[in-house]
Short mmCIF file of C-alpha atoms in Angstrom, two decimals:
data_model
loop_
_atom_site.label_atom_id
_atom_site.label_comp_id
_atom_site.label_asym_id
_atom_site.label_seq_id
_atom_site.Cartn_x
_atom_site.Cartn_y
_atom_site.Cartn_z
CA MET A 1 0.02 0.07 -0.05
CA LYS A 2 1.15 3.59 -0.35
CA VAL A 3 2.37 5.41 2.68
CA SER A 4 -0.53 6.36 4.98
CA THR A 5 -0.96 10.08 6.19
CA SER A 6 -4.26 9.53 8.13
CA GLY A 7 -4.45 11.37 11.37
CA LEU A 8 -2.47 14.32 9.98
CA ARG A 9 -4.11 17.64 9.38
CA GLN A 10 -4.29 18.25 5.49
CA ASP A 11 -2.33 21.39 6.22
CA SER A 12 0.25 19.64 8.38
CA PRO A 13 3.85 20.41 7.43
CA ALA A 14 4.88 16.93 8.24
CA LYS A 15 2.68 15.39 5.44
CA PRO A 16 5.00 16.26 2.58
CA LEU A 17 8.09 15.36 4.68
CA LEU A 18 6.56 12.04 5.44
CA LEU A 19 5.64 11.36 1.92
CA GLY A 20 9.08 12.22 0.71
CA LEU A 21 10.75 10.04 3.25
CA PHE A 22 8.92 6.75 2.31
CA SER A 23 8.19 5.26 -0.94
CA TYR A 24 5.90 2.36 0.19
CA GLN A 25 4.54 0.73 3.40
CA GLY A 26 3.00 -2.74 3.60
CA ILE A 27 2.40 -5.97 5.46
CA THR A 28 3.89 -9.33 4.40
CA ASP A 29 1.35 -11.87 3.55
CA ALA A 30 3.66 -14.97 3.24
CA ALA A 31 6.77 -16.18 4.91
CA GLY A 32 10.27 -15.31 3.32
CA ALA A 33 13.05 -17.74 2.81
CA ALA A 34 14.68 -19.39 5.84
CA SER A 35 17.88 -17.52 4.62
CA GLY A 36 16.42 -14.26 5.94
CA LEU A 37 17.13 -12.67 2.48
CA THR A 38 13.52 -12.32 1.11
CA LEU A 39 10.49 -10.56 2.04
CA VAL A 40 7.06 -11.40 0.26
CA CYS A 41 4.12 -8.97 -0.18
CA GLY A 42 1.34 -9.67 -2.68
CA ASP A 43 0.69 -5.94 -3.17
CA LEU A 44 4.22 -5.48 -4.42
CA ALA A 45 2.98 -6.99 -7.67
CA ASN A 46 1.32 -3.64 -8.30
CA GLU A 47 4.41 -1.58 -7.79
CA PRO A 48 7.32 -0.52 -9.83
CA SER A 49 10.84 -1.99 -9.06
CA TYR A 50 12.15 -0.95 -5.78
CA ARG A 51 15.60 -2.44 -6.39
CA GLY A 52 18.29 -0.04 -5.05
CA HIS A 53 16.05 1.33 -2.10
CA LEU A 54 16.24 0.47 1.54
CA VAL A 55 13.52 -1.75 3.32
CA LYS A 56 12.92 -1.34 7.09
CA LEU A 57 11.04 -3.75 9.22
CA LEU A 58 8.64 -2.33 11.75
CA SER A 59 7.65 -5.47 13.50
CA GLY A 60 8.79 -9.13 14.18
CA ALA A 61 12.03 -10.55 15.55
CA ALA A 62 14.12 -8.19 13.29
CA ALA A 63 12.18 -5.01 13.88
CA GLY A 64 14.14 -1.87 13.29
CA GLN A 65 16.68 -3.40 10.99
CA THR A 66 17.21 -1.91 7.50
CA ARG A 67 18.57 -3.70 4.44
CA HIS A 68 19.42 -2.82 0.81
CA ILE A 69 17.14 -4.20 -1.79
CA ASP A 70 19.39 -5.94 -4.23
CA SER A 71 16.46 -7.44 -6.29
CA HIS A 72 12.93 -6.54 -7.11
CA VAL A 73 11.47 -7.23 -10.54
CA ALA A 74 8.65 -4.82 -11.26
CA GLY A 75 5.30 -6.57 -11.02
CA THR A 76 6.50 -9.29 -8.63
CA THR A 77 5.99 -9.96 -5.00
CA THR A 78 9.38 -10.66 -3.61
CA LEU A 79 12.19 -8.43 -2.36
CA ILE A 80 15.69 -9.88 -2.07
CA VAL A 81 18.05 -7.91 0.36
CA ASN A 82 21.79 -7.78 0.56
CA GLU A 83 22.20 -9.61 3.85
CA PRO A 84 20.00 -11.65 6.14
CA PHE A 85 17.77 -10.19 8.84
CA THR A 86 18.82 -11.17 12.34
CA ASP A 87 17.24 -11.21 15.82
CA ASN A 88 18.43 -9.76 19.11
CA ALA A 89 20.89 -12.73 19.52
CA GLY A 90 22.33 -12.28 15.99
CA ALA A 91 20.55 -15.46 14.65
CA VAL A 92 19.18 -15.35 11.06
CA VAL A 93 15.50 -15.10 10.97
CA PRO A 94 13.01 -15.36 8.10
CA VAL A 95 10.65 -12.46 7.58
CA VAL A 96 7.25 -14.08 8.48
CA ALA A 97 3.78 -13.37 7.28
CA THR A 98 2.05 -10.10 8.83
CA THR A 99 5.35 -8.36 9.29
CA LEU A 100 5.00 -4.50 8.92
CA PHE A 101 7.71 -2.76 6.70
CA VAL A 102 8.41 0.28 4.83
CA ILE A 103 10.47 1.04 1.81
CA LEU A 104 12.49 4.18 2.20
CA SER A 105 13.06 6.57 -0.64
CA LEU A 106 16.86 6.43 -0.28
CA TYR A 107 18.42 4.84 -3.33
CA THR A 108 21.88 3.70 -4.35
CA ASP A 109 23.08 1.79 -7.43
CA GLU A 110 24.98 -0.83 -5.31
CA GLY A 111 23.87 -4.21 -6.41
CA VAL A 112 22.22 -3.08 -9.67
CA PRO A 113 22.87 -5.92 -11.97
CA LEU A 114 24.85 -5.92 -15.14
CA TYR A 115 22.44 -8.63 -16.42
CA GLY A 116 19.42 -10.54 -15.56
CA GLY A 117 18.55 -13.95 -17.09
CA THR A 118 17.05 -17.39 -16.77
CA THR A 119 18.93 -20.75 -17.06
CA THR A 120 18.25 -22.62 -20.29
CA ALA A 121 19.68 -26.00 -19.05
CA ALA A 122 20.57 -27.58 -15.71
CA GLY A 123 24.20 -26.96 -14.44
CA GLN A 124 26.44 -29.63 -13.14
CA LEU A 125 25.43 -31.83 -10.28
CA ASP A 126 28.06 -30.38 -8.10
CA GLY A 127 26.54 -26.77 -8.23
CA LYS A 128 29.57 -25.28 -9.80
CA THR A 129 28.05 -24.16 -13.15
CA MET A 130 25.12 -22.30 -14.61
CA VAL A 131 23.99 -22.47 -18.23
CA ASP A 132 22.02 -19.67 -20.06
CA THR A 133 22.24 -19.21 -23.86
CA GLY A 134 21.15 -15.54 -23.24
CA LEU A 135 24.58 -14.82 -21.73
CA ALA A 136 25.99 -14.55 -25.22
CA VAL A 137 24.26 -11.14 -25.69
CA PRO A 138 25.80 -9.06 -22.80
CA PHE A 139 29.06 -11.11 -22.51
CA THR A 140 30.71 -11.70 -25.94
CA VAL A 141 34.06 -12.86 -24.84
CA ASP A 142 35.21 -15.42 -22.28
CA ASP A 143 36.84 -13.08 -19.74
CA GLU A 144 34.12 -10.41 -19.62
CA PRO A 145 32.11 -11.46 -16.53
CA ILE A 146 34.92 -13.01 -14.49
CA GLY A 147 35.04 -11.65 -10.99
CA HIS A 148 31.52 -10.48 -10.81
CA THR A 149 28.87 -12.20 -8.69
CA VAL A 150 25.87 -14.09 -9.63
CA ARG A 151 22.74 -14.00 -7.26
CA ILE A 152 19.83 -16.41 -7.76
CA THR A 153 16.43 -14.61 -7.49
CA ASN A 154 14.13 -17.49 -8.10
CA SER A 155 14.39 -21.29 -8.50
CA THR A 156 12.32 -24.47 -8.32
CA THR A 157 15.06 -25.46 -5.77
CA ALA A 158 13.95 -22.95 -3.07
CA SER A 159 17.13 -23.21 -1.06
CA LEU A 160 19.14 -21.56 -3.87
CA ILE A 161 17.10 -18.45 -3.70
CA GLY A 162 19.30 -15.55 -2.56
CA GLN A 163 22.70 -17.42 -2.79
CA GLU A 164 25.47 -15.59 -4.37
CA ARG A 165 28.61 -17.05 -5.94
CA GLN A 166 31.68 -15.32 -7.71
CA ILE A 167 32.23 -16.03 -11.32
CA TYR A 168 35.56 -17.92 -11.73
CA ALA A 169 35.40 -18.66 -15.63
CA TYR A 170 32.94 -18.09 -18.50
CA ASP A 171 32.79 -20.04 -21.77
CA PHE A 172 31.18 -17.92 -24.46
CA GLY A 173 30.94 -21.04 -26.82
CA THR A 174 28.80 -22.95 -24.48
CA SER A 175 27.13 -20.11 -22.42
CA VAL A 176 28.35 -21.62 -19.20
CA LEU A 177 29.36 -19.77 -16.02
CA TYR A 178 31.72 -21.49 -13.80
CA PHE A 179 31.89 -20.73 -9.97
CA ASP A 180 34.96 -21.52 -7.78
CA THR A 181 32.64 -22.15 -4.80
CA ALA A 182 29.56 -24.39 -5.59
CA PHE A 183 26.00 -23.49 -4.97
CA THR A 184 24.45 -25.72 -2.20
CA ALA A 185 22.51 -27.70 -4.96
CA GLN A 186 22.54 -28.26 -8.70
CA VAL A 187 21.27 -25.09 -10.49
CA PRO A 188 18.10 -26.31 -12.44
CA ILE A 189 16.61 -25.10 -15.62
CA THR A 190 14.38 -21.91 -15.43
CA THR A 191 16.33 -20.53 -12.52
CA THR A 192 16.32 -16.84 -12.54
CA TYR A 193 19.42 -14.87 -11.60
CA GLU A 194 21.34 -11.61 -11.79
CA VAL A 195 24.96 -10.84 -12.62
CA LEU A 196 25.81 -8.14 -10.01
CA ARG A 197 28.23 -5.33 -10.73
CA ASP A 198 31.40 -5.29 -8.66
CA ARG A 199 30.14 -7.22 -5.76
CA PRO A 200 33.26 -9.11 -5.10
CA GLU A 201 35.74 -7.44 -2.73
CA GLY A 202 37.83 -5.25 -4.88
CA GLY A 203 35.41 -5.51 -7.78
CA GLY A 204 35.58 -7.28 -11.05
CA GLY A 205 39.02 -8.69 -12.31
CA SER A 206 40.14 -12.24 -12.58
CA PRO A 207 40.09 -13.80 -9.20
CA GLY A 208 41.41 -17.26 -9.94
CA PRO A 209 40.69 -20.26 -7.78
CA SER A 210 40.23 -19.49 -4.09
CA PRO A 211 41.02 -22.77 -2.39
CA GLU A 212 44.52 -23.07 -1.06
CA PRO A 213 46.71 -25.39 -3.20
CA THR A 214 47.88 -28.62 -1.76
CA VAL A 215 51.62 -29.17 -0.98
CA GLU A 216 51.69 -31.52 -4.04
CA GLU A 217 50.08 -28.86 -6.37
CA VAL A 218 52.67 -26.33 -5.24
CA ASP A 219 55.41 -28.65 -6.15
CA TRP A 220 54.38 -29.37 -9.61
CA LYS A 221 57.13 -28.12 -12.16
CA LEU A 222 56.64 -27.33 -15.69
CA ALA A 223 59.14 -29.76 -17.41
CA ASP A 224 58.24 -29.54 -21.12
CA LYS A 225 55.96 -27.33 -23.32
CA ASP A 226 55.10 -26.75 -26.91
CA ILE A 227 53.10 -23.90 -28.45
CA PHE A 228 53.58 -25.27 -31.93
CA ASP A 229 54.95 -22.14 -33.38
CA VAL A 230 57.70 -23.53 -35.51
CA ALA A 231 56.66 -24.88 -38.82
CA GLU A 232 57.17 -28.60 -39.68
CA ALA A 233 55.17 -29.96 -42.72
CA THR A 234 55.09 -33.61 -41.35
CA ALA A 235 55.08 -32.94 -37.65
CA ASP A 236 58.28 -35.00 -37.30
CA THR A 237 60.68 -33.06 -35.08
CA LEU A 238 63.24 -33.59 -32.38
CA ARG A 239 60.30 -33.44 -30.01
CA TRP A 240 57.47 -35.30 -31.85
CA SER A 241 56.94 -38.15 -34.14
CA SER A 242 53.88 -38.56 -36.34
CA GLU A 243 52.86 -42.13 -36.61
CA TYR A 244 49.92 -44.60 -36.81
CA GLN A 245 48.61 -46.15 -33.79
CA LEU A 246 46.01 -48.14 -35.87
CA GLY A 247 46.01 -48.69 -39.55
CA ALA A 248 48.52 -47.52 -42.17
CA ALA A 249 46.86 -44.86 -44.40
CA ASP A 250 44.76 -41.66 -44.33
CA GLY A 251 46.50 -39.88 -41.48
CA VAL A 252 48.14 -36.35 -41.92
CA ALA A 253 49.81 -34.01 -39.43
CA ASP A 254 51.66 -30.83 -39.50
CA ILE A 255 52.93 -28.18 -37.26
CA ASN A 256 52.19 -24.43 -37.72
CA THR A 257 51.37 -25.13 -41.48
CA THR A 258 47.70 -25.84 -41.86
CA THR A 259 46.81 -23.91 -38.83
CA PRO A 260 49.05 -21.10 -37.34
CA SER A 261 50.48 -22.06 -33.98
CA ALA A 262 48.92 -25.47 -33.95
CA LEU A 263 49.68 -29.10 -34.28
CA TYR A 264 47.26 -30.16 -36.96
CA VAL A 265 46.07 -33.79 -37.09
CA GLN A 266 43.58 -35.17 -39.76
CA VAL A 267 42.23 -38.61 -40.52
CA LEU A 268 40.12 -38.59 -43.68
CA ALA A 269 38.42 -41.79 -44.93
CA ALA A 270 39.61 -42.55 -48.58
CA LEU A 271 38.41 -45.19 -50.92
CA ALA A 272 39.99 -48.19 -49.13
CA LEU A 273 38.01 -47.91 -45.91
CA ALA A 274 39.93 -49.12 -42.75
CA ALA A 275 39.80 -47.82 -39.22
CA CYS A 276 42.75 -45.50 -38.59
CA GLN A 277 44.20 -43.88 -35.58
CA TYR A 278 46.95 -41.31 -36.24
CA GLY A 279 48.81 -38.67 -34.21
CA THR A 280 52.02 -37.53 -32.84
CA ARG A 281 54.01 -39.17 -30.03
CA ARG A 282 56.36 -37.30 -27.75
CA LEU A 283 59.76 -38.64 -28.68
CA TYR A 284 60.98 -38.59 -25.03
CA PRO A 285 58.91 -41.02 -22.89
CA SER A 286 58.17 -40.14 -19.37
CA TYR A 287 60.08 -42.10 -16.76
CA ALA A 288 58.15 -40.40 -13.83
CA ARG A 289 55.58 -42.12 -11.76
CA LYS A 290 54.10 -38.76 -10.75
CA PHE A 291 53.29 -36.30 -13.69
CA PHE A 292 50.44 -34.72 -15.57
CA THR A 293 50.10 -33.61 -19.25
CA LEU A 294 47.59 -31.34 -20.89
CA THR A 295 46.48 -29.94 -24.16
CA ASP A 296 43.94 -27.66 -25.65
CA ALA A 297 42.11 -29.16 -28.73
CA ASP A 298 39.93 -27.50 -31.36
CA ILE A 299 38.02 -30.43 -33.06
CA THR A 300 36.23 -30.34 -36.33
CA VAL A 301 34.10 -33.25 -37.73
CA THR A 302 32.89 -33.65 -41.35
CA ASN A 303 30.44 -36.24 -42.71
CA GLU A 304 29.90 -37.85 -39.37
CA ASP A 305 28.55 -41.36 -39.62
CA VAL A 306 27.12 -44.28 -37.44
CA ASN A 307 30.45 -44.88 -35.58
CA PRO A 308 32.12 -41.96 -33.84
CA VAL A 309 35.31 -40.27 -34.78
CA TRP A 310 37.45 -38.79 -31.94
CA ALA A 311 40.47 -36.76 -31.12
CA GLY A 312 42.21 -36.08 -27.78
CA LEU A 313 45.08 -37.06 -25.38
CA ALA A 314 46.44 -40.40 -24.63
CA ALA A 315 49.17 -42.27 -22.69
CA SER A 316 50.42 -45.66 -23.48
CA GLY A 317 52.84 -48.02 -21.68
CA GLY A 318 56.29 -48.23 -23.14
CA VAL A 319 58.05 -46.26 -26.16
CA ALA A 320 55.43 -47.50 -28.80
CA TRP A 321 51.68 -47.57 -28.80
CA ASP A 322 50.59 -50.57 -26.95
CA ALA A 323 46.90 -51.41 -27.63
CA ASN A 324 46.89 -53.53 -24.48
CA ASN A 325 47.98 -50.74 -22.11
CA TYR A 326 46.65 -47.14 -22.73
CA ILE A 327 44.56 -44.46 -21.37
CA ALA A 328 42.83 -41.70 -23.46
CA ILE A 329 40.33 -38.88 -22.97
CA TYR A 330 38.75 -37.44 -26.08
CA LYS A 331 35.75 -35.76 -27.66
CA ARG A 332 33.84 -38.06 -30.05
CA GLN A 333 31.16 -37.40 -32.39
CA SER A 334 28.80 -39.56 -34.65
CA ASN A 335 25.55 -38.66 -36.46
CA THR A 336 23.67 -39.20 -33.13
CA VAL A 337 26.03 -38.20 -30.32
CA GLU A 338 28.74 -35.70 -29.30
CA GLN A 339 30.44 -36.79 -25.98
CA ILE A 340 33.59 -36.49 -23.85
CA CYS A 341 34.70 -40.00 -23.04
CA VAL A 342 37.52 -41.77 -21.15
CA GLU A 343 38.79 -45.05 -22.67
CA SER A 344 41.21 -47.46 -21.20
CA ASN A 345 42.72 -50.89 -21.69
CA ILE A 346 44.81 -51.97 -18.77
CA ALA A 347 46.78 -55.32 -18.81
CA ALA A 348 45.10 -56.42 -21.83
CA ALA A 349 41.66 -56.39 -19.92
CA GLY A 350 39.75 -55.15 -22.98
CA ALA A 351 38.94 -51.62 -23.97
CA ALA A 352 36.50 -49.83 -21.58
CA ILE A 353 34.73 -46.74 -22.58
CA GLN A 354 33.16 -44.27 -20.08
CA VAL A 355 30.82 -41.56 -21.50
CA ILE A 356 31.40 -38.51 -19.24
CA LEU A 357 29.53 -35.64 -20.78
CA ALA A 358 27.26 -34.89 -23.75
CA THR A 359 28.48 -31.55 -25.22
CA THR A 360 28.50 -29.74 -28.59
CA GLN A 361 31.58 -27.75 -27.38
CA ASP A 362 34.42 -28.31 -29.97
CA ALA A 363 37.02 -26.16 -28.23
CA VAL A 364 37.99 -28.14 -25.20
CA ALA A 365 41.07 -29.13 -23.09
CA PHE A 366 42.19 -32.50 -21.67
CA LYS A 367 44.54 -33.53 -18.90
CA ILE A 368 45.85 -36.86 -17.86
CA GLU A 369 47.61 -37.28 -14.48
CA ARG A 370 49.57 -40.13 -13.07
CA GLN A 371 50.11 -40.88 -9.33
CA ASP A 372 52.04 -44.11 -9.14
CA THR A 373 49.46 -46.68 -10.21
CA ILE A 374 46.52 -44.23 -10.12
CA TRP A 375 45.57 -42.51 -13.37
CA ARG A 376 43.03 -39.59 -13.49
CA CYS A 377 41.62 -37.93 -16.64
CA TYR A 378 40.21 -34.37 -16.65
CA TYR A 379 38.38 -32.24 -19.09
CA SER A 380 37.87 -28.41 -19.24
CA LEU A 381 35.33 -26.62 -21.44
CA VAL A 382 37.55 -23.59 -21.05
CA GLN A 383 40.89 -23.50 -22.62
CA ALA A 384 44.12 -21.72 -21.46
CA PRO A 385 44.81 -19.58 -19.57
CA ARG A 386 41.64 -20.29 -17.64
CA HIS A 387 41.34 -24.10 -17.56
CA TYR A 388 38.66 -25.33 -15.26
CA TRP A 389 39.50 -28.91 -14.58
CA ILE A 390 36.71 -31.43 -13.96
CA LEU A 391 37.70 -34.87 -12.86
CA ALA A 392 36.17 -37.32 -15.57
CA ALA A 393 37.58 -40.76 -14.35
CA GLU A 394 40.10 -42.34 -12.06
CA ILE A 395 41.53 -45.69 -13.12
CA GLU A 396 43.85 -47.95 -11.07
CA ASP A 397 46.62 -49.84 -12.68
CA ALA A 398 46.98 -52.43 -9.90
CA THR A 399 49.78 -54.43 -11.41
CA ASN A 400 51.71 -51.43 -12.96
CA ALA A 401 51.02 -52.84 -16.47
CA MET A 402 51.65 -49.33 -17.86
CA THR A 403 55.18 -49.70 -16.61
CA ASP A 404 57.56 -46.92 -15.38
CA ARG A 405 58.02 -45.73 -18.90
CA THR A 406 55.06 -44.13 -20.66
CA SER A 407 54.49 -42.36 -24.00
CA ILE A 408 52.15 -39.49 -24.58
CA TYR A 409 50.15 -39.01 -27.79
CA LEU A 410 48.10 -36.21 -29.36
CA THR A 411 45.89 -38.35 -31.62
CA ALA A 412 42.74 -38.75 -33.65
CA TYR A 413 40.71 -41.81 -34.63
CA ASN A 414 38.33 -42.49 -37.69
CA PRO A 415 36.45 -45.74 -37.99
CA GLU A 416 35.96 -44.91 -41.68
CA ASP A 417 32.33 -45.94 -42.11
CA ALA A 418 32.24 -44.15 -45.45
CA VAL A 419 34.35 -42.14 -47.85
CA GLY A 420 34.70 -38.51 -46.73
CA GLN A 421 34.16 -39.16 -42.97
CA GLU A 422 36.69 -36.88 -41.44
CA ILE A 423 38.20 -35.78 -38.09
CA GLU A 424 40.44 -32.80 -37.70
CA CYS A 425 42.10 -31.43 -34.56
CA ASP A 426 44.20 -28.35 -34.00
CA PHE A 427 46.21 -28.89 -30.83
CA HIS A 428 47.23 -25.39 -29.77
CA LEU A 429 49.06 -26.19 -26.63
CA TRP A 430 50.87 -28.99 -24.87
CA GLU A 431 52.46 -28.95 -21.40
CA TYR A 432 54.09 -31.65 -19.18
CA TYR A 433 54.47 -31.35 -15.51
CA GLU A 434 56.39 -33.32 -12.98
CA THR A 435 56.42 -33.14 -9.23
CA LEU A 436 59.12 -33.07 -6.59
CA GLY A 437 57.67 -36.25 -5.26
CA ASN A 438 59.57 -38.00 -8.08
CA LEU A 439 62.94 -36.97 -6.49
CA GLY A 440 61.90 -38.99 -3.35
CA ASP A 441 61.24 -41.94 -5.55
CA ILE A 442 64.64 -41.66 -7.30
CA LEU A 443 66.42 -41.33 -4.05
CA GLN A 444 64.85 -44.30 -2.62
CA LYS A 445 65.82 -46.39 -5.52
CA LEU A 446 69.43 -45.08 -5.16
CA GLN A 447 69.19 -45.72 -1.32
CA GLY A 448 70.51 -42.13 -1.09
CA SER A 449 69.74 -39.03 0.84
CA VAL A 450 70.05 -35.32 0.23
CA ILE A 451 73.10 -33.89 1.81
CA ALA A 452 72.89 -30.34 0.12
CA GLN A 453 70.76 -28.34 -2.24
CA GLY A 454 70.94 -24.92 -3.98
CA THR A 455 70.76 -23.02 -7.20
CA PHE A 456 73.36 -23.03 -9.87
CA THR A 457 74.91 -19.51 -10.48
CA THR A 458 76.72 -20.50 -13.68
CA SER A 459 75.29 -22.57 -16.56
CA SER A 460 77.27 -25.40 -18.21
CA LEU A 461 76.69 -28.72 -19.89
CA THR A 462 79.48 -30.33 -17.87
CA VAL A 463 80.79 -27.97 -15.17
CA PRO A 464 77.95 -26.06 -13.74
CA ALA A 465 78.80 -23.76 -10.64
CA ASP A 466 77.09 -22.72 -7.42
CA THR A 467 79.43 -19.91 -6.03
CA GLY A 468 77.41 -20.07 -2.75
CA ARG A 469 78.81 -23.35 -1.66
CA ALA A 470 81.32 -23.53 1.27
CA GLU A 471 82.13 -27.13 1.33
CA GLY A 472 85.86 -28.18 0.85
CA ASN A 473 87.39 -29.54 -2.28
CA GLN A 474 86.12 -32.94 -3.53
CA PHE A 475 83.43 -32.91 -0.74
CA PHE A 476 80.79 -33.93 -3.27
CA LYS A 477 82.98 -36.15 -5.38
CA GLY A 478 81.07 -39.55 -6.05
CA CYS A 479 77.72 -38.03 -5.14
CA ILE A 480 74.66 -37.95 -7.45
CA LEU A 481 73.63 -34.51 -8.83
CA MET A 482 69.91 -34.27 -9.38
CA PRO A 483 68.36 -31.19 -11.17
CA ILE A 484 64.84 -30.70 -9.91
CA GLY A 485 63.78 -27.84 -12.33
CA GLY A 486 63.94 -26.96 -15.89
CA ALA A 487 64.23 -29.02 -19.10
CA ILE A 488 66.68 -31.36 -17.57
CA ALA A 489 64.78 -31.96 -14.22
CA TYR A 490 65.30 -35.39 -12.70
CA GLN A 491 68.27 -36.42 -14.85
CA PRO A 492 70.85 -37.68 -12.29
CA ARG A 493 74.53 -37.53 -13.04
CA PRO A 494 77.50 -38.57 -10.96
CA ILE A 495 79.84 -35.84 -9.60
CA ARG A 496 83.37 -36.50 -10.77
CA ALA A 497 85.10 -33.61 -9.09
CA PHE A 498 84.17 -30.54 -6.86
CA THR A 499 86.28 -27.59 -6.30
#
């Protein structure tokens, strides 16, 4: 209802003052959310939007408290405030029915949203994503909404109403918002929300992940990397070897030739139809039992057929492709499905394929991690530099059938159902990381211990120097020198002399 001035003389000087101070007064006719963040009054449906104003409670457990109205859609009955109402003990209380309140005429633009929308599909089960194809209109590049905050204003899952989460990543291609801290439940379809302006502390920007990294994560060291910016017409280099993992024809690969700054892999079904897997193998196998490798992949499929083509990242036991011992994560596509899958065959147990996610996203990223006999596969629908890794599968190699020497592949597969069926993939980035945990493994095998550590001050292939050392001549003679960073990490060498 409008502000009442009954009881005042018509010529009272207080009348215009009162009318100027308050925009609305009313009585709630239903209980608000248990979160203490909402107020419900049916008569508000007849009012314009009061977003940006202040609401003050005049009765109930939180009488006297004032809150900023962060959301009120014109013609609707619910106000959402910036923080919960509380009682005299500081406990959060809902605004119950029959609560008297007034909306003050004071106004600020704090909390006025950049955008308001409705989800067009359900988010992930873990509550860390929200999907709305309408996001492509206000936010036209991946970085644009990062650092701002999403507030849910209405949802079929009532507990989500009023919850706020900071945006960690946004993928324009799939219209997906990613949140570092999950909502308390999956965000369902038809959920209405607002993207708030500068609500995070400091406002906007790129916050990055908030959880503290584990000790192991801190210890990961970049040991190898390729951004594929040096042209090679056949993708055969000192680093990579292009080769068939299955079949003997129809595969093509090049570096920085077909696609700038990319390793291009293609398998095109020709007249002699025969299934083919083709790609590039890292020439230096990994001898580490703790590592991870990742890549960004842009996948294009032409003339898809009954059986799916795919492209992605794989690891195989040994120095050549072993069809009885491998792990792969890839995006596959047929004329009926588009999916991210994990495939493995350990100790010749037979190929097992796990369907992880149905997605039409063609610009993806994959990661394979090894922790001794445990292998984990991850995917990200956001490419570098804002990877948002989601665990796809964990596989145990109980007998170490993959061995202590594994090879890494950037590869594509075509079942060749018909002539013209084609899979192409541009790998734009590849990285390989090891952890200091490998040093402990090596020392254990050597039955050694660390007696000193430092940083070289002079580079050399044979006589590196650390001028900060104070030990006497030949103190380290006969010991093992173990680099733990850079391109030569974990390559032990005996020390022949020390001066």
